[in-house]
CSV table of C-alpha atoms in Angstrom, one decimal:
chain,number,residue,atom,x,y,z
A,211,MET,CA,144.0,93.4,121.3
A,212,ALA,CA,147.9,93.6,122.4
A,213,GLN,CA,150.3,92.8,119.9
A,214,THR,CA,152.4,89.9,120.7
A,215,GLY,CA,156.0,91.1,122.0
A,216,ARG,CA,154.5,94.8,122.6
A,217,ARG,CA,154.5,95.7,126.3
A,218,VAL,CA,151.0,97.8,127.1
A,219,ASP,CA,151.5,99.9,130.1
A,220,PRO,CA,148.4,100.9,132.0
A,221,TYR,CA,147.2,104.7,132.1
A,222,ARG,CA,148.4,107.1,134.2
A,223,ALA,CA,146.2,108.3,136.9
A,224,PHE,CA,147.8,112.1,137.4
A,225,ASN,CA,147.3,113.2,133.6
A,226,PHE,CA,143.4,114.0,133.2
A,227,ILE,CA,140.9,116.8,133.0
A,228,VAL,CA,137.3,117.0,134.0
A,229,THR,CA,135.2,119.2,132.0
A,230,VAL,CA,131.4,120.1,133.1
A,231,ILE,CA,129.4,121.7,130.1
A,232,GLY,CA,128.0,125.0,131.2
A,233,LEU,CA,131.0,126.1,133.5
A,234,LYS,CA,132.3,129.4,132.3
A,235,GLU,CA,135.8,129.1,134.1
A,236,PRO,CA,138.2,125.8,133.6
A,237,VAL,CA,138.7,124.0,136.6
A,238,SER,CA,141.9,122.1,137.6
A,239,PHE,CA,140.8,119.1,139.3
A,240,THR,CA,143.5,117.6,141.5
A,241,GLU,CA,141.5,114.3,142.1
A,242,CYS,CA,138.4,112.3,140.5
A,243,SER,CA,137.0,109.3,142.1
A,244,GLY,CA,133.8,107.5,142.3
A,245,LEU,CA,133.6,106.4,138.5
A,246,GLY,CA,131.6,103.1,138.9
A,247,SER,CA,128.5,101.3,138.7
A,248,THR,CA,126.8,98.4,140.4
A,249,THR,CA,123.7,96.1,139.0
A,250,GLU,CA,121.6,94.5,141.7
A,251,VAL,CA,121.5,90.7,141.3
A,252,ILE,CA,118.0,89.1,141.4
A,253,ASP,CA,117.7,85.1,142.6
A,254,GLY,CA,114.8,83.8,141.2
A,255,PRO,CA,113.8,79.9,140.5
A,256,ARG,CA,115.0,78.2,137.6
A,257,ALA,CA,112.3,76.5,135.7
A,258,ILE,CA,112.3,72.9,135.6
A,259,GLY,CA,112.7,71.1,132.0
A,260,GLY,CA,113.2,74.5,130.5
A,261,ALA,CA,115.4,75.2,127.3
A,262,GLY,CA,118.3,74.5,129.0
A,263,GLY,CA,117.2,71.7,130.8
A,264,GLY,CA,117.3,72.9,134.3
A,265,SER,CA,116.7,70.9,137.3
A,266,GLY,CA,115.5,73.7,139.3
A,267,GLY,CA,117.9,75.8,141.5
A,268,LEU,CA,118.4,79.4,141.0
A,269,THR,CA,118.6,81.7,138.1
A,270,ARG,CA,120.3,85.0,138.6
A,271,LEU,CA,119.0,87.9,136.9
A,272,PRO,CA,120.3,91.6,136.7
A,273,GLY,CA,118.1,94.4,138.4
A,274,LYS,CA,118.2,97.7,139.2
A,275,THR,CA,121.5,99.3,137.9
A,276,THR,CA,122.9,102.3,140.0
A,277,PHE,CA,126.0,104.7,139.5
A,278,THR,CA,128.3,106.0,142.4
A,279,ASP,CA,128.9,109.6,142.5
A,280,ILE,CA,131.7,111.3,141.4
A,281,THR,CA,133.7,113.1,143.7
A,282,LEU,CA,136.0,115.8,142.6
A,283,LYS,CA,138.7,117.7,144.4
A,284,TRP,CA,140.5,121.2,143.5
A,285,GLY,CA,142.8,123.8,144.7
A,286,VAL,CA,140.6,127.0,146.2
A,287,THR,CA,141.0,130.0,143.8
A,288,ASP,CA,138.7,133.2,143.7
A,289,SER,CA,136.3,131.3,141.4
A,290,THR,CA,132.8,130.5,143.1
A,291,GLU,CA,131.2,129.2,140.2
A,292,LEU,CA,131.4,125.7,141.6
A,293,TRP,CA,130.0,127.1,144.9
A,294,ASP,CA,127.2,128.8,143.3
A,295,TRP,CA,126.4,125.7,141.4
A,296,ARG,CA,126.0,123.8,144.7
A,297,GLN,CA,124.1,126.8,146.2
A,298,GLN,CA,121.2,126.6,143.5
A,299,ILE,CA,120.6,123.2,144.7
A,300,VAL,CA,120.8,124.3,148.3
A,301,ASN,CA,117.9,127.2,147.0
A,302,GLY,CA,115.5,124.5,145.2
A,303,LYS,CA,117.0,124.9,141.6
A,304,VAL,CA,118.4,121.7,140.3
A,305,VAL,CA,120.5,122.8,137.5
A,306,ARG,CA,122.0,119.4,136.2
A,307,ARG,CA,124.8,119.2,133.5
A,308,ASN,CA,126.9,116.8,131.8
A,309,GLY,CA,130.4,116.2,131.5
A,310,SER,CA,133.4,114.1,130.5
A,311,ILE,CA,136.8,112.7,132.2
A,312,VAL,CA,139.4,112.6,130.1
A,313,VAL,CA,143.0,110.7,130.5
A,314,PHE,CA,145.8,111.5,128.4
A,315,ASP,CA,148.8,110.1,127.4
A,316,LEU,CA,152.2,110.9,129.2
A,317,ASP,CA,152.8,113.4,126.7
A,318,ASN,CA,149.8,115.3,127.2
A,319,HIS,CA,148.7,115.2,123.6
A,320,THR,CA,146.5,112.1,122.9
A,321,GLU,CA,143.4,111.1,124.6
A,322,VAL,CA,143.2,107.8,125.7
A,323,ALA,CA,140.3,107.1,127.9
A,324,ARG,CA,137.0,109.1,128.2
A,325,TRP,CA,133.9,108.6,130.4
A,326,ASN,CA,131.1,110.9,130.0
A,327,PHE,CA,128.3,111.3,132.7
A,328,VAL,CA,125.0,112.7,132.0
A,329,ASN,CA,122.2,114.8,134.4
A,330,ALA,CA,125.0,115.6,137.2
A,331,TRP,CA,124.2,117.8,140.3
A,332,PRO,CA,126.4,118.6,143.0
A,333,SER,CA,124.6,116.8,146.3
A,334,LYS,CA,127.5,117.5,148.5
A,335,TRP,CA,130.5,120.5,148.8
A,336,GLU,CA,133.0,120.6,151.5
A,337,GLY,CA,135.5,123.5,152.1
A,338,PRO,CA,139.0,123.2,152.6
A,339,ALA,CA,140.7,121.9,156.0
A,340,LEU,CA,142.6,124.9,157.0
A,341,SER,CA,145.9,125.1,159.1
A,342,GLN,CA,149.2,126.8,159.5
A,343,LYS,CA,151.0,124.0,157.4
A,344,GLY,CA,151.1,126.1,154.4
A,345,ASP,CA,149.1,123.2,152.8
A,346,ILE,CA,147.3,124.1,149.6
A,347,ALA,CA,143.3,124.9,150.3
A,348,ILE,CA,141.4,121.7,148.8
A,349,ALA,CA,137.8,121.9,148.1
A,350,THR,CA,135.5,118.6,147.5
A,351,LEU,CA,132.2,118.5,145.2
A,352,VAL,CA,130.2,115.4,145.2
A,353,LEU,CA,128.4,115.0,142.1
A,354,ALA,CA,125.2,112.8,141.8
A,355,HIS,CA,124.9,111.6,138.2
A,356,GLU,CA,122.5,109.3,136.1
A,357,GLY,CA,125.2,107.4,134.5
A,358,LEU,CA,128.0,106.9,132.4
A,359,THR,CA,127.4,107.0,128.8
A,360,SER,CA,130.5,105.5,127.6
A,361,PHE,CA,134.1,104.5,128.3
A,362,THR,CA,136.2,104.8,125.2
A,363,THR,CA,140.1,104.4,124.5
A,364,THR,CA,142.4,105.4,121.9
A,365,LYS,CA,145.3,103.5,120.8
A,366,VAL,CA,148.4,105.3,121.3
C-alpha cells in the first residue's frame, strides 16, 4: 500500500531480462510482449429462490483460462541456440522449458517484478528484415506456454 504523500512511479519497461532454463548462453532480448491470460465467461441461468434470493436471470461463471503467447525479440548474433531450440520443434521433438521475465529498478540493482512461465516451447521463429539502412538485425521468437505461475513485486 502506498504511503500518504509518497509518489509511486510505475516501473520502466526497458530495464528487464528474460531467462530460459536450459539455455547455455544468455540472450539480451530487446523486447518482450504477450504477458497475459484470459478466462472464458460462461453464462448460465440463475436459480430462482436460491441462497441469494435470485429471481432468475443469468449467472456468469469462469470457464477455461488460456495464456497469451510470449513474443521475444533480440539482435541476431552468431549464437544459434534459439534457432536450434525452434528446429527441435520443427523436427518433431518438443523440448519445453521454464523461465522468467524480470524487471529491475532504474539503477539495475533491485528486482521489482517477476513473472514465471512454465512449459514453454517455440511455436514461431521469424528472421530479421534485411535492408541497406544499417539497422540492427532483429529476430523474433514466439513461445507457447502453459501458464504464468506468479507475479511478484518487491518494494523499492
